[in-house]
Short mmCIF file of C-alpha atoms and ligand atoms in Angstrom, two decimals:
data_model
loop_
_atom_site.label_atom_id
_atom_site.label_comp_id
_atom_site.label_asym_id
_atom_site.label_seq_id
_atom_site.Cartn_x
_atom_site.Cartn_y
_atom_site.Cartn_z
CA MET A 263 76.48 88.09 77.75
CA ARG A 264 80.05 86.76 77.63
CA ILE A 265 82.38 89.02 75.38
CA ALA A 266 85.91 88.51 73.99
CA PHE A 267 88.25 91.11 72.76
CA VAL A 268 90.95 89.66 70.66
CA GLY A 269 93.53 92.42 70.24
CA THR A 270 92.86 95.18 72.64
CA GLY A 271 95.02 98.13 71.89
CA ASN A 272 94.16 101.95 71.27
CA MET A 273 90.69 101.03 69.59
CA GLY A 274 89.68 97.90 71.35
CA SER A 275 90.44 99.27 74.80
CA ALA A 276 88.71 102.49 73.97
CA LEU A 277 85.48 100.68 73.02
CA LEU A 278 85.85 98.39 76.02
CA ALA A 279 86.41 101.22 78.40
CA GLY A 280 83.13 102.93 77.08
CA ILE A 281 81.08 99.57 77.26
CA LEU A 282 82.39 98.96 80.95
CA ALA A 283 81.64 102.57 82.09
CA ALA A 284 78.17 101.94 80.82
CA GLY A 285 77.61 98.95 83.02
CA GLN A 286 78.87 95.92 81.22
CA ASP A 287 80.21 93.39 83.87
CA ALA A 288 83.99 93.29 83.66
CA GLU A 289 83.96 89.72 84.78
CA GLU A 290 81.99 88.72 81.81
CA VAL A 291 84.83 89.93 79.46
CA ARG A 292 88.00 88.32 78.33
CA ALA A 293 90.57 90.33 76.59
CA THR A 294 93.96 89.66 74.84
CA THR A 295 97.04 91.43 73.67
CA ARG A 296 100.33 90.29 72.19
CA SER A 297 102.58 91.52 74.90
CA ALA A 298 102.41 90.85 78.69
CA GLU A 299 103.18 94.67 79.40
CA SER A 300 99.99 95.55 77.45
CA ALA A 301 98.00 93.00 79.21
CA ALA A 302 99.27 94.09 82.73
CA GLN A 303 98.33 97.76 81.79
CA LEU A 304 94.99 96.95 80.46
CA GLY A 305 94.13 94.57 83.27
CA SER A 306 94.92 97.13 85.77
CA ARG A 307 93.25 100.05 83.90
CA LEU A 308 90.00 98.31 83.07
CA GLY A 309 89.78 95.51 85.56
CA VAL A 310 89.16 92.96 82.84
CA PRO A 311 90.95 89.58 82.93
CA THR A 312 93.45 89.89 80.13
CA ILE A 313 95.83 87.40 78.76
CA ALA A 314 99.04 88.04 76.60
CA VAL A 315 99.63 85.83 73.67
CA GLU A 316 103.36 86.34 74.63
CA ASP A 317 102.64 84.55 77.84
CA ASP A 318 100.31 81.94 76.53
CA THR A 319 100.26 80.87 72.88
CA GLN A 320 96.55 79.68 73.36
CA ALA A 321 95.38 83.23 74.86
CA ASN A 322 93.16 84.06 71.84
CA ARG A 323 91.57 80.38 71.73
CA SER A 324 90.84 80.54 75.66
CA ALA A 325 89.46 84.12 75.32
CA VAL A 326 86.75 83.16 72.85
CA ALA A 327 85.77 80.04 74.49
CA GLY A 328 82.15 80.31 75.71
CA ALA A 329 81.77 83.87 74.20
CA ASP A 330 78.64 85.15 72.72
CA LEU A 331 80.44 88.19 71.14
CA VAL A 332 83.74 88.08 69.81
CA PHE A 333 85.36 91.51 69.22
CA LEU A 334 88.31 91.52 66.66
CA GLY A 335 90.86 94.48 67.47
CA VAL A 336 93.78 93.28 65.70
CA LYS A 337 95.36 95.15 62.97
CA PRO A 338 93.42 94.71 59.52
CA TRP A 339 96.22 92.54 57.92
CA MET A 340 96.17 90.25 61.09
CA LEU A 341 92.61 89.23 60.47
CA ALA A 342 93.25 86.14 58.24
CA GLU A 343 95.86 84.66 60.63
CA THR A 344 93.64 85.40 63.71
CA ALA A 345 90.62 83.64 62.08
CA SER A 346 92.74 80.44 61.35
CA GLU A 347 94.03 80.53 64.82
CA LEU A 348 90.39 80.74 66.33
CA ASP A 349 89.18 77.90 64.11
CA GLY A 350 87.75 75.23 66.33
CA ALA A 351 87.71 77.47 69.44
CA LEU A 352 85.12 79.91 68.33
CA PRO A 353 81.76 78.73 69.73
CA ASP A 354 79.02 77.87 66.99
CA THR A 355 76.64 80.59 68.34
CA ALA A 356 79.26 83.46 68.67
CA THR A 357 78.90 86.63 66.50
CA VAL A 358 82.01 88.03 65.22
CA VAL A 359 82.41 91.76 65.24
CA SER A 360 85.30 93.16 63.47
CA MET A 361 86.51 96.80 63.85
CA ALA A 362 89.22 96.46 61.33
CA ALA A 363 89.31 99.32 58.69
CA GLY A 364 89.89 97.92 55.24
CA VAL A 365 88.47 94.35 55.78
CA ASP A 366 85.13 94.06 54.25
CA LEU A 367 82.08 91.96 55.07
CA ALA A 368 82.67 89.38 52.18
CA THR A 369 86.05 88.78 53.44
CA LEU A 370 85.28 88.59 57.19
CA THR A 371 82.36 86.00 55.86
CA SER A 372 85.05 84.03 54.33
CA HIS A 373 87.18 84.05 57.23
CA PHE A 374 84.35 83.14 59.62
CA PRO A 375 81.87 80.96 57.55
CA HIS A 376 78.65 80.08 59.34
CA ARG A 377 78.94 82.80 61.90
CA PRO A 378 77.13 85.87 62.05
CA VAL A 379 79.60 88.74 60.99
CA VAL A 380 79.21 92.40 61.87
CA ARG A 381 81.70 95.09 60.77
CA ILE A 382 81.90 98.32 63.01
CA MET A 383 83.87 101.25 62.64
CA PRO A 384 84.18 103.09 66.01
CA ASN A 385 86.38 106.13 66.88
CA THR A 386 88.39 106.65 69.99
CA PRO A 387 85.96 108.89 72.00
CA SER A 388 84.07 105.75 72.77
CA SER A 389 86.40 105.44 75.64
CA VAL A 390 84.28 108.29 77.28
CA GLY A 391 81.02 107.23 75.93
CA HIS A 392 81.16 109.82 73.12
CA GLY A 393 82.25 107.63 70.34
CA VAL A 394 80.73 107.21 66.78
CA ILE A 395 80.41 103.51 65.89
CA SER A 396 79.20 102.64 62.39
CA LEU A 397 77.77 99.27 62.02
CA ALA A 398 77.25 97.20 58.94
CA ALA A 399 76.03 93.77 59.12
CA ALA A 400 75.92 90.56 56.94
CA ASP A 401 72.36 89.95 55.46
CA GLU A 402 72.01 86.60 57.58
CA VAL A 403 72.76 88.31 61.06
CA PRO A 404 69.67 87.89 62.99
CA ALA A 405 67.77 91.29 63.99
CA ALA A 406 67.71 90.39 67.64
CA THR A 407 71.52 90.04 67.51
CA ILE A 408 71.95 93.50 65.92
CA ASP A 409 69.57 94.93 68.44
CA GLU A 410 71.66 93.49 71.37
CA LEU A 411 74.93 94.72 69.98
CA THR A 412 73.52 98.05 69.35
CA SER A 413 72.36 98.38 72.72
CA LEU A 414 75.84 97.34 74.21
CA LEU A 415 77.80 99.49 71.75
CA GLY A 416 75.42 102.46 72.71
CA GLY A 417 77.37 102.72 76.01
CA ALA A 418 80.43 103.78 74.11
CA GLY A 419 78.38 106.33 71.90
CA LEU A 420 76.31 106.88 69.01
CA VAL A 421 75.76 103.77 66.78
CA VAL A 422 74.83 104.42 63.27
CA ARG A 423 73.58 101.48 61.32
CA ILE A 424 74.72 101.96 57.63
CA GLY A 425 75.10 100.07 54.43
CA GLU A 426 78.51 99.02 53.79
CA GLU A 427 78.82 101.09 50.84
CA ASP A 428 78.78 104.01 53.27
CA MET A 429 81.76 102.73 55.30
CA PRO A 430 84.37 104.93 53.48
CA ALA A 431 82.53 108.06 54.02
CA MET A 432 81.99 107.17 57.69
CA ILE A 433 85.60 106.41 58.24
CA GLY A 434 86.64 109.84 56.85
CA ALA A 435 83.93 111.55 58.87
CA SER A 436 84.39 109.88 62.26
CA ALA A 437 86.88 107.02 62.68
CA SER A 438 89.72 108.79 60.90
CA GLY A 439 87.79 112.05 61.20
CA VAL A 440 88.32 112.53 65.02
CA ALA A 441 92.09 112.77 64.21
CA PHE A 442 91.28 115.51 61.84
CA PHE A 443 89.93 117.57 64.60
CA PHE A 444 92.95 116.64 66.79
CA GLN A 445 95.10 117.92 64.04
CA LEU A 446 93.22 121.24 63.73
CA ALA A 447 93.75 121.62 67.40
CA GLU A 448 97.48 120.88 67.15
CA HIS A 449 97.72 123.58 64.65
CA MET A 450 95.64 126.11 66.75
CA VAL A 451 97.77 125.44 69.74
CA ALA A 452 100.95 126.10 67.76
CA ALA A 453 99.52 129.38 66.12
CA ALA A 454 98.53 130.64 69.60
CA VAL A 455 102.17 129.69 71.06
CA SER A 456 103.74 131.37 68.17
CA GLN A 457 101.79 134.61 69.07
CA GLY A 458 103.32 134.40 72.68
CA LEU A 459 100.81 132.17 74.62
CA GLU A 460 102.30 129.83 77.22
CA GLU A 461 101.78 126.20 75.55
CA GLU A 462 99.91 124.98 78.63
CA THR A 463 97.47 127.88 78.46
CA ALA A 464 97.03 127.43 74.70
CA ARG A 465 96.35 123.74 75.04
CA ARG A 466 93.88 124.17 77.50
CA ALA A 467 92.01 127.07 75.87
CA VAL A 468 91.86 124.97 72.67
CA ALA A 469 90.57 121.93 74.37
CA ALA A 470 87.92 123.63 76.15
CA THR A 471 87.04 125.30 72.91
CA ALA A 472 86.74 122.07 71.30
CA GLU A 473 84.63 120.75 74.04
CA GLY A 474 82.37 123.80 73.75
CA ALA A 475 82.01 123.47 70.07
CA GLY A 476 81.17 119.78 70.47
CA ARG A 477 78.62 120.33 73.09
CA LEU A 478 76.82 123.12 70.77
CA LEU A 479 76.87 120.78 67.85
CA ALA A 480 75.47 118.04 69.84
CA ASP A 481 72.53 120.29 70.56
CA SER A 482 72.01 121.77 67.21
CA PRO A 483 74.08 119.73 64.39
CA ASP A 484 74.18 122.61 61.98
CA PRO A 485 77.77 123.83 61.84
CA ALA A 486 77.15 126.58 59.46
CA ALA A 487 74.41 128.13 61.57
CA LEU A 488 76.83 127.85 64.76
CA ARG A 489 79.62 129.46 62.80
CA SER A 490 77.38 132.37 61.46
CA ALA A 491 76.45 133.12 65.11
CA VAL A 492 80.16 133.73 65.88
CA THR A 493 80.85 135.72 62.83
CA SER A 494 80.12 139.46 62.97
CA ALA A 495 80.28 141.48 59.77
CA GLY A 496 83.71 143.11 59.37
CA GLY A 497 84.75 141.39 62.49
CA THR A 498 87.60 139.18 63.84
CA THR A 499 86.07 135.86 62.84
CA ALA A 500 85.27 137.10 59.35
CA ALA A 501 88.91 137.85 58.95
CA GLY A 502 89.82 134.26 59.87
CA ILE A 503 87.22 132.57 57.88
CA ALA A 504 88.27 134.65 54.78
CA SER A 505 91.75 133.57 55.27
CA PHE A 506 90.46 129.82 55.40
CA ALA A 507 88.47 130.50 52.21
CA GLU A 508 91.52 132.09 50.40
CA ASP A 509 93.58 129.06 51.31
CA GLY A 510 90.93 126.61 50.17
CA LEU A 511 90.14 124.94 53.35
CA ALA A 512 86.86 123.29 51.99
CA GLU A 513 88.94 121.41 49.26
CA ILE A 514 91.68 120.57 51.77
CA VAL A 515 89.36 118.94 54.09
CA ALA A 516 87.24 117.23 51.27
CA ARG A 517 90.64 115.72 50.01
CA ALA A 518 91.47 114.62 53.52
CA VAL A 519 88.27 112.84 54.18
CA ARG A 520 88.09 111.44 50.81
CA ALA A 521 91.88 110.16 51.20
CA ALA A 522 90.91 108.24 54.43
CA GLY A 523 88.00 106.53 52.71
CA ASP A 524 89.87 105.70 49.49
CA ARG A 525 92.53 104.26 51.60
CA SER A 526 90.08 102.02 53.40
CA LEU A 527 88.81 100.73 49.93
CA GLN A 528 92.48 100.13 48.76
CA MET A 529 93.18 98.06 52.13
CA GLU A 530 89.94 95.96 51.48
CA ALA A 531 91.31 94.96 48.08
CA GLU A 532 94.87 94.30 49.70
CA ASN A 533 93.24 92.07 52.38
CA ARG A 534 90.93 90.40 49.79
CA GLU A 535 93.90 89.49 47.77
CA GLY A 536 96.34 88.73 50.49
N1 LIG B 157 92.82 103.45 66.46
C1 LIG B 157 91.74 103.89 65.89
O1 LIG B 157 91.24 105.11 66.15
C2 LIG B 157 90.83 102.96 65.14
C3 LIG B 157 91.32 101.61 64.68
N2 LIG B 157 90.35 100.74 64.12
C4 LIG B 157 90.79 99.41 63.83
O2 LIG B 157 91.14 98.69 65.07
C5 LIG B 157 92.22 97.72 64.84
C6 LIG B 157 93.23 98.04 65.92
O3 LIG B 157 93.75 99.13 65.68
P1 LIG B 157 94.58 100.08 67.00
O4 LIG B 157 93.84 99.70 68.15
O5 LIG B 157 94.86 101.26 66.46
O6 LIG B 157 95.99 99.09 66.83
P2 LIG B 157 96.73 98.71 68.12
O7 LIG B 157 98.15 98.32 67.69
O8 LIG B 157 96.78 99.77 69.25
O9 LIG B 157 96.07 97.46 68.91
C7 LIG B 157 96.30 96.18 68.44
C8 LIG B 157 96.00 95.25 69.59
O10 LIG B 157 96.20 94.01 68.90
C9 LIG B 157 97.20 93.25 69.71
N3 LIG B 157 97.94 92.07 69.21
C10 LIG B 157 98.74 92.12 68.36
N4 LIG B 157 99.04 90.91 68.01
C11 LIG B 157 98.10 89.78 68.62
C12 LIG B 157 97.91 88.64 68.50
N5 LIG B 157 98.57 87.85 67.86
N6 LIG B 157 96.83 88.13 69.23
C13 LIG B 157 96.14 89.11 70.10
N7 LIG B 157 96.26 90.34 70.10
C14 LIG B 157 97.37 90.95 69.32
C15 LIG B 157 98.08 94.35 70.40
O11 LIG B 157 98.90 93.95 71.50
P3 LIG B 157 100.09 94.75 71.91
O12 LIG B 157 99.71 96.09 72.39
O13 LIG B 157 100.77 93.87 73.16
O14 LIG B 157 101.06 94.77 70.74
C16 LIG B 157 97.12 95.45 70.76
O15 LIG B 157 96.33 95.13 71.91
C17 LIG B 157 92.55 97.90 63.49
O16 LIG B 157 92.01 96.94 62.68
C18 LIG B 157 92.23 99.33 63.09
O17 LIG B 157 91.88 99.26 61.53
C19 LIG B 157 89.30 101.26 63.69
C20 LIG B 157 88.60 102.53 64.10
C21 LIG B 157 89.53 103.43 64.76
O1 LIG B 158 94.21 104.99 60.70
C1 LIG B 158 93.55 103.84 60.77
O2 LIG B 158 93.87 102.92 59.75
C2 LIG B 158 92.54 103.42 61.73
C3 LIG B 158 91.33 103.17 61.04
C4 LIG B 158 90.31 104.40 61.39
C5 LIG B 158 91.11 104.97 62.23
N1 LIG B 158 92.23 104.59 62.57
#
Protein backbone atom coordinates (compact mmCIF):
# COMPACT_ATOMS: atom_id res chain seq x y z
CA MET A 1 0.00 0.00 0.00
CA ARG A 2 1.39 3.38 -1.00
CA ILE A 3 0.98 6.07 1.63
CA ALA A 4 1.46 9.85 1.58
CA PHE A 5 1.76 12.12 4.60
CA VAL A 6 1.06 15.73 3.65
CA GLY A 7 2.30 17.76 6.63
CA THR A 8 4.36 15.58 8.91
CA GLY A 9 4.96 17.48 12.14
CA ASN A 10 4.38 16.50 15.77
CA MET A 11 1.29 14.38 15.15
CA GLY A 12 1.93 13.17 11.61
CA SER A 13 5.43 12.01 12.46
CA ALA A 14 4.25 10.32 15.69
CA LEU A 15 1.65 8.35 13.74
CA LEU A 16 4.11 7.55 11.00
CA ALA A 17 6.73 6.37 13.51
CA GLY A 18 4.20 3.99 15.07
CA ILE A 19 3.13 2.58 11.72
CA LEU A 20 6.72 2.10 10.58
CA ALA A 21 7.74 0.39 13.83
CA ALA A 22 4.84 -2.02 13.30
CA GLY A 23 6.27 -3.08 9.93
CA GLN A 24 5.10 -0.61 7.28
CA ASP A 25 7.73 -0.40 4.53
CA ALA A 26 9.29 3.10 4.60
CA GLU A 27 9.93 2.91 0.84
CA GLU A 28 6.18 2.84 0.24
CA VAL A 29 5.74 6.13 2.11
CA ARG A 30 6.20 9.72 0.92
CA ALA A 31 6.12 12.59 3.42
CA THR A 32 6.14 16.35 3.13
CA THR A 33 6.89 19.28 5.39
CA ARG A 34 7.02 23.03 4.87
CA SER A 35 10.68 23.60 5.72
CA ALA A 36 13.78 21.90 4.41
CA GLU A 37 15.09 21.61 7.97
CA SER A 38 12.04 19.60 9.12
CA ALA A 39 12.24 17.40 6.02
CA ALA A 40 15.90 16.59 6.65
CA GLN A 41 15.23 15.77 10.32
CA LEU A 42 12.25 13.57 9.50
CA GLY A 43 14.03 11.79 6.68
CA SER A 44 16.98 10.90 8.89
CA ARG A 45 14.84 10.00 11.92
CA LEU A 46 12.31 7.78 10.15
CA GLY A 47 14.07 6.83 6.92
CA VAL A 48 11.12 7.99 4.84
CA PRO A 49 11.59 9.94 1.60
CA THR A 50 10.55 13.46 2.62
CA ILE A 51 10.26 16.57 0.47
CA ALA A 52 9.91 20.14 1.72
CA VAL A 53 7.50 22.54 0.03
CA GLU A 54 10.18 25.18 0.61
CA ASP A 55 12.50 23.22 -1.73
CA ASP A 56 9.89 22.09 -4.23
CA THR A 57 6.57 23.87 -4.69
CA GLN A 58 5.16 20.63 -6.16
CA ALA A 59 6.17 18.53 -3.12
CA ASN A 60 2.62 17.81 -1.92
CA ARG A 61 1.38 16.98 -5.42
CA SER A 62 4.34 14.66 -6.06
CA ALA A 63 3.89 12.93 -2.68
CA VAL A 64 0.25 11.99 -3.33
CA ALA A 65 0.82 10.77 -6.90
CA GLY A 66 0.10 7.04 -6.94
CA ALA A 67 -0.88 6.95 -3.25
CA ASP A 68 -3.64 4.66 -1.96
CA LEU A 69 -3.88 6.48 1.37
CA VAL A 70 -3.25 10.18 1.89
CA PHE A 71 -2.87 11.37 5.49
CA LEU A 72 -3.37 15.10 6.01
CA GLY A 73 -1.29 16.36 8.93
CA VAL A 74 -1.29 20.09 8.26
CA LYS A 75 -2.93 22.53 10.67
CA PRO A 76 -6.73 22.59 10.52
CA TRP A 77 -6.96 26.04 8.93
CA MET A 78 -4.71 24.83 6.08
CA LEU A 79 -7.04 22.02 4.98
CA ALA A 80 -8.96 24.04 2.37
CA GLU A 81 -5.78 25.43 0.82
CA THR A 82 -4.17 21.97 0.83
CA ALA A 83 -7.21 20.42 -0.85
CA SER A 84 -7.06 23.02 -3.67
CA GLU A 85 -3.36 22.41 -4.05
CA LEU A 86 -3.90 18.65 -4.42
CA ASP A 87 -6.71 19.05 -6.94
CA GLY A 88 -5.88 17.02 -10.04
CA ALA A 89 -2.91 15.28 -8.39
CA LEU A 90 -4.83 12.98 -6.04
CA PRO A 91 -5.45 9.55 -7.59
CA ASP A 92 -9.15 8.78 -8.17
CA THR A 93 -8.89 5.76 -5.89
CA ALA A 94 -7.06 7.45 -3.00
CA THR A 95 -8.64 7.50 0.45
CA VAL A 96 -8.17 10.81 2.24
CA VAL A 97 -7.49 10.56 5.99
CA SER A 98 -7.53 13.82 7.92
CA MET A 99 -6.14 14.07 11.44
CA ALA A 100 -7.19 17.71 11.83
CA ALA A 101 -9.04 18.60 15.00
CA GLY A 102 -11.83 20.98 14.09
CA VAL A 103 -12.56 19.97 10.51
CA ASP A 104 -15.67 17.82 10.26
CA LEU A 105 -16.47 15.09 7.77
CA ALA A 106 -18.95 17.24 5.84
CA THR A 107 -16.29 19.92 5.32
CA LEU A 108 -13.70 17.31 4.36
CA THR A 109 -16.12 15.78 1.87
CA SER A 110 -16.74 19.21 0.36
CA HIS A 111 -12.96 19.65 -0.05
CA PHE A 112 -12.49 16.16 -1.52
CA PRO A 113 -15.65 15.30 -3.46
CA HIS A 114 -15.67 11.82 -5.06
CA ARG A 115 -13.03 10.52 -2.65
CA PRO A 116 -13.59 8.29 0.40
CA VAL A 117 -12.93 10.54 3.40
CA VAL A 118 -12.00 9.40 6.90
CA ARG A 119 -11.43 11.53 9.96
CA ILE A 120 -9.07 10.26 12.62
CA MET A 121 -8.06 11.74 15.95
CA PRO A 122 -4.76 10.23 17.09
CA ASN A 123 -2.57 11.17 20.04
CA THR A 124 1.20 11.44 20.34
CA PRO A 125 1.86 8.10 22.13
CA SER A 126 1.17 6.66 18.65
CA SER A 127 4.92 7.12 18.12
CA VAL A 128 5.59 4.28 20.58
CA GLY A 129 2.66 2.10 19.54
CA HIS A 130 0.52 3.19 22.51
CA GLY A 131 -1.65 5.81 20.87
CA VAL A 132 -5.41 6.08 20.81
CA ILE A 133 -6.74 6.69 17.33
CA SER A 134 -10.43 7.57 17.09
CA LEU A 135 -11.81 6.97 13.62
CA ALA A 136 -15.01 8.29 12.03
CA ALA A 137 -15.72 7.64 8.37
CA ALA A 138 -18.09 9.15 5.85
CA ASP A 139 -20.98 6.77 5.05
CA GLU A 140 -19.76 5.95 1.56
CA VAL A 141 -16.33 4.67 2.66
CA PRO A 142 -16.19 0.94 1.81
CA ALA A 143 -15.93 -1.46 4.78
CA ALA A 144 -12.81 -3.02 3.24
CA THR A 145 -11.07 0.39 3.20
CA ILE A 146 -11.89 0.94 6.86
CA ASP A 147 -10.63 -2.54 7.73
CA GLU A 148 -7.37 -1.92 5.89
CA LEU A 149 -6.90 1.47 7.54
CA THR A 150 -7.77 0.09 10.99
CA SER A 151 -5.20 -2.64 10.54
CA LEU A 152 -2.50 -0.14 9.50
CA LEU A 153 -3.30 2.27 12.36
CA GLY A 154 -3.40 -0.63 14.81
CA GLY A 155 0.40 -0.55 14.62
CA ALA A 156 0.28 2.86 16.29
CA GLY A 157 -2.16 1.96 19.05
CA LEU A 158 -5.77 1.35 19.95
CA VAL A 159 -8.13 2.20 17.08
CA VAL A 160 -11.62 3.15 18.26
CA ARG A 161 -14.33 3.40 15.61
CA ILE A 162 -16.78 6.12 16.63
CA GLY A 163 -19.63 8.17 15.28
CA GLU A 164 -18.51 11.72 14.56
CA GLU A 165 -20.75 13.04 17.34
CA ASP A 166 -18.34 11.42 19.84
CA MET A 167 -15.27 13.18 18.43
CA PRO A 168 -15.31 16.09 20.95
CA ALA A 169 -15.39 13.69 23.91
CA MET A 170 -12.55 11.62 22.43
CA ILE A 171 -10.49 14.75 21.84
CA GLY A 172 -10.87 15.68 25.52
CA ALA A 173 -10.25 12.12 26.71
CA SER A 174 -7.31 11.16 24.48
CA ALA A 175 -5.97 13.53 21.77
CA SER A 176 -5.77 16.53 24.09
CA GLY A 177 -6.24 14.26 27.09
CA VAL A 178 -2.70 12.94 26.92
CA ALA A 179 -1.49 16.51 27.52
CA PHE A 180 -3.63 16.65 30.66
CA PHE A 181 -1.71 13.66 32.03
CA PHE A 182 1.54 15.42 31.11
CA GLN A 183 0.39 18.53 32.94
CA LEU A 184 -0.43 16.53 36.06
CA ALA A 185 3.07 15.04 35.81
CA GLU A 186 4.56 18.54 35.50
CA HIS A 187 2.78 19.65 38.67
CA MET A 188 3.80 16.51 40.57
CA VAL A 189 7.45 17.05 39.62
CA ALA A 190 7.26 20.72 40.67
CA ALA A 191 5.63 19.78 44.00
CA ALA A 192 8.29 17.15 44.75
CA VAL A 193 11.08 19.60 43.85
CA SER A 194 9.55 22.24 46.11
CA GLN A 195 9.85 19.68 48.93
CA GLY A 196 13.55 19.29 48.27
CA LEU A 197 13.81 16.43 45.75
CA GLU A 198 16.32 16.87 42.91
CA GLU A 199 14.52 17.68 39.66
CA GLU A 200 16.04 14.77 37.73
CA THR A 201 15.06 12.33 40.49
CA ALA A 202 11.54 13.79 40.61
CA ARG A 203 11.14 13.56 36.83
CA ARG A 204 12.28 9.97 36.69
CA ALA A 205 10.10 8.96 39.64
CA VAL A 206 6.99 10.65 38.20
CA ALA A 207 7.60 9.24 34.72
CA ALA A 208 8.01 5.71 36.09
CA THR A 209 4.91 6.18 38.25
CA ALA A 210 2.92 7.29 35.18
CA GLU A 211 4.16 4.28 33.22
CA GLY A 212 3.27 1.93 36.08
CA ALA A 213 -0.19 3.48 36.42
CA GLY A 214 -0.70 3.16 32.66
CA ARG A 215 0.26 -0.50 32.69
CA LEU A 216 -2.09 -1.30 35.55
CA LEU A 217 -4.90 0.57 33.79
CA ALA A 218 -4.22 -1.31 30.57
CA ASP A 219 -4.66 -4.62 32.43
CA SER A 220 -7.70 -3.52 34.38
CA PRO A 221 -9.33 -0.33 33.07
CA ASP A 222 -11.15 0.62 36.28
CA PRO A 223 -9.30 3.62 37.71
CA ALA A 224 -11.49 3.86 40.81
CA ALA A 225 -10.68 0.26 41.82
CA LEU A 226 -6.95 0.83 41.28
CA ARG A 227 -7.08 4.03 43.33
CA SER A 228 -8.94 2.26 46.09
CA ALA A 229 -6.20 -0.40 46.29
CA VAL A 230 -3.68 2.37 47.05
CA THR A 231 -5.80 4.18 49.60
CA SER A 232 -5.56 2.96 53.19
CA ALA A 233 -8.14 4.35 55.57
CA GLY A 234 -6.60 7.25 57.46
CA GLY A 235 -3.36 6.93 55.48
CA THR A 236 -1.23 9.10 53.21
CA THR A 237 -3.17 8.62 49.97
CA ALA A 238 -6.47 9.38 51.69
CA ALA A 239 -4.99 12.69 52.84
CA GLY A 240 -4.01 13.61 49.27
CA ILE A 241 -7.33 12.45 47.78
CA ALA A 242 -9.24 14.48 50.39
CA SER A 243 -7.21 17.52 49.35
CA PHE A 244 -8.14 16.92 45.70
CA ALA A 245 -11.83 16.62 46.63
CA GLU A 246 -11.72 19.78 48.74
CA ASP A 247 -10.24 21.67 45.78
CA GLY A 248 -12.87 20.34 43.35
CA LEU A 249 -10.59 18.19 41.17
CA ALA A 250 -13.52 16.35 39.51
CA GLU A 251 -15.05 19.64 38.35
CA ILE A 252 -11.65 21.03 37.29
CA VAL A 253 -11.00 17.96 35.10
CA ALA A 254 -14.55 17.86 33.72
CA ARG A 255 -14.27 21.52 32.68
CA ALA A 256 -10.90 20.93 30.97
CA VAL A 257 -12.12 17.87 29.05
CA ARG A 258 -15.24 19.75 28.00
CA ALA A 259 -13.24 22.85 27.02
CA ALA A 260 -11.13 20.79 24.60
CA GLY A 261 -14.18 19.19 22.99
CA ASP A 262 -16.06 22.50 22.83
CA ARG A 263 -13.08 24.16 21.18
CA SER A 264 -13.05 21.44 18.51
CA LEU A 265 -16.71 22.16 17.71
CA GLN A 266 -15.97 25.89 17.57
CA MET A 267 -13.07 25.21 15.18
CA GLU A 268 -15.33 23.03 13.02
CA ALA A 269 -17.68 26.00 12.66
CA GLU A 270 -14.79 28.37 11.87
CA ASN A 271 -13.39 25.99 9.26
CA ARG A 272 -16.86 25.52 7.72
CA GLU A 273 -17.33 29.24 7.43
CA GLY A 274 -13.75 30.00 6.40
N1 LIG B 1 -0.23 17.51 18.10
C1 LIG B 1 -1.16 16.63 18.48
O1 LIG B 1 -1.03 15.99 19.53
C2 LIG B 1 -2.36 16.39 17.62
C3 LIG B 1 -2.57 17.09 16.45
N2 LIG B 1 -3.66 16.80 15.67
C4 LIG B 1 -3.84 17.50 14.38
O2 LIG B 1 -2.69 17.24 13.60
C5 LIG B 1 -2.49 18.33 12.70
C6 LIG B 1 -1.05 18.79 12.79
O3 LIG B 1 -0.80 19.25 14.11
P1 LIG B 1 0.70 19.18 14.69
O4 LIG B 1 1.38 17.97 14.19
O5 LIG B 1 0.57 19.41 16.12
O6 LIG B 1 1.32 20.48 13.98
P2 LIG B 1 2.83 20.69 13.48
O7 LIG B 1 2.99 22.16 13.28
O8 LIG B 1 3.77 20.00 14.38
O9 LIG B 1 2.85 19.95 12.05
C7 LIG B 1 2.37 20.55 10.88
C8 LIG B 1 3.16 19.97 9.74
O10 LIG B 1 2.69 20.56 8.52
C9 LIG B 1 3.84 20.99 7.78
N3 LIG B 1 3.42 22.01 6.83
C10 LIG B 1 3.17 23.33 7.02
N4 LIG B 1 2.80 23.91 5.85
C11 LIG B 1 2.82 22.92 4.92
C12 LIG B 1 2.53 22.87 3.53
N5 LIG B 1 2.13 23.94 2.85
N6 LIG B 1 2.64 21.69 2.89
C13 LIG B 1 3.03 20.56 3.54
N7 LIG B 1 3.32 20.55 4.86
C14 LIG B 1 3.21 21.71 5.53
C15 LIG B 1 4.80 21.44 8.83
O11 LIG B 1 6.13 21.56 8.30
P3 LIG B 1 7.26 22.41 9.11
O12 LIG B 1 7.56 21.62 10.35
O13 LIG B 1 8.41 22.45 8.17
O14 LIG B 1 6.66 23.74 9.40
C16 LIG B 1 4.67 20.28 9.80
O15 LIG B 1 5.36 19.16 9.30
C17 LIG B 1 -3.47 19.41 13.08
O16 LIG B 1 -4.54 19.41 12.17
C18 LIG B 1 -3.95 19.00 14.47
O17 LIG B 1 -5.28 19.38 14.71
C19 LIG B 1 -4.57 15.83 15.99
C20 LIG B 1 -4.41 15.12 17.14
C21 LIG B 1 -3.33 15.37 18.07
O1 LIG C 1 -4.34 21.08 20.50
C1 LIG C 1 -4.78 20.75 19.39
O2 LIG C 1 -5.54 21.49 18.75
C2 LIG C 1 -4.39 19.42 18.82
C3 LIG C 1 -5.59 18.58 18.51
C4 LIG C 1 -5.69 17.58 19.61
C5 LIG C 1 -4.40 17.67 20.28
N1 LIG C 1 -3.69 18.65 19.81
